[in-house]
């Protein structure tokens, strides 16, 4: 698959060069603008928190991501853009390096084209928008790919040094880089020229340097009962066959864009049949990485995002891509370029939409609602206001690591304590919180000090919410009426509890919780007439509810008849101890004749017997 370098004219090379640099400038400028406006993702906030507690390694990752996060806010200020800037700059090296590798092996025009596709490939084109380890992993992958291609031609000190650099960056980036190392070693063993270079001491010196870079992570696991390894390799994966792995092909074809996905697959197939060791090296490395993650998908974690895992494989295949496209009809080449561009625009557009509160709110009832980006500004304001109304010395305690990290970044406080929570364990952050001394033991460790407890009501499935409230009672005592912060119609929902301390708040007292409710009729997104019935149930453990109001777009429109028999609620919610049980049903008639037809938001106001008022999350209805 050698490139027809001799047939290219200088105008062709100049056009390809201008296209690359034009795309590069436009994409980088857009990413800068989006990165400055996009709310902080929860993982980014935790990497910021790790950066404020500098260490060689952490429970979830090696140290590089945290070090870069610390560098970003140190140089760029405590802003989202400052945090993300080092990652944006590293990501900017990826298309340039893809271009350099391809140009050296297959000619200048193919080099510029490969660089363009590194920009257009949605998974690599959006690298750096978030302060995540993937940008450094992508750079490390291409450094190793480049070094391997150079060493296959001739073993030199420069090639070995580049390999050592790539292996070191990868080792400091993520556990997942082990896949790139393992596949790379297998590929070299499969190639005659690869086996030859593995007999050179300089190559093994580079490998030894790369292996040494894993020392901090190995040491952390040795000191902490292998908690990080167990999470990454055991706890988070079912290791049982499931058919969900079949979704890999459809998801990857969509994310890579269909024609580009086919072209990369063809590049792997054709490259492996080539007589060139370098082409076979690219093809085997890229193809085996992608196929490996495809096979892993039938046994591994399906609950967390993993669609970006195969990116190193696609990057390794990029040098082979231009030659494949050159053999396609012109119309098909154009369609491939166009679809790739549309894919990048769609992915960037998603991040733009997430950063616009009004657009994000319109998706509140959808399954793909971006809750991990939503509500942090509103929560910060509410916490600052509540904290100002409490006595001096009040400590802020977060209900889980997400809240602790996001509030820590917003308030400039990396020492916010966090209660034990299933999410802390699910995401492998509990061991690190314990090491920092930030895992709070609850009321037993607070004494009589006042506490502002910040809880995410939407951070557990609704079926588990009442149990979570009772778990909180076990840690902090009865829960007073909360200040509710509803974001995006309540689909991101926070509860602020002012715990003043004292004997009446002792752990073990009768558990009082926030209200629970459900609208049975109409269902979410239902179409209703200008007059319609609303029915459901609502209760509040320990205190009970006095009345229920129905709202439309936040405005009360009906007083519900509350106290209807509904014994099924107590049967389902076995922890329910509302004194009104089983009379917790409600029904109301809503007159919406004065409302403009279209989508509106139906909600509830729940009035407790103690005088508290909680605004319940809203659901959409279409009024015709």
PDB file of C-alpha atoms in Angstrom, residues 184 249-250 419 494 612:
ATOM      1  CA  UNK A 184       1.845  -3.801  19.892  1.00  0.00           C
ATOM      2  CA  UNK A 249     -20.632  -2.396  15.491  1.00  0.00           C
ATOM      3  CA  UNK A 250     -23.647  -0.106  15.209  1.00  0.00           C
ATOM      4  CA  UNK A 419     -20.652  10.658  52.710  1.00  0.00           C
ATOM      5  CA  UNK A 494     -30.537  18.640  44.665  1.00  0.00           C
ATOM      6  CA  UNK A 612     -42.689  22.484  54.530  1.00  0.00           C
TER       7      UNK A 612
END
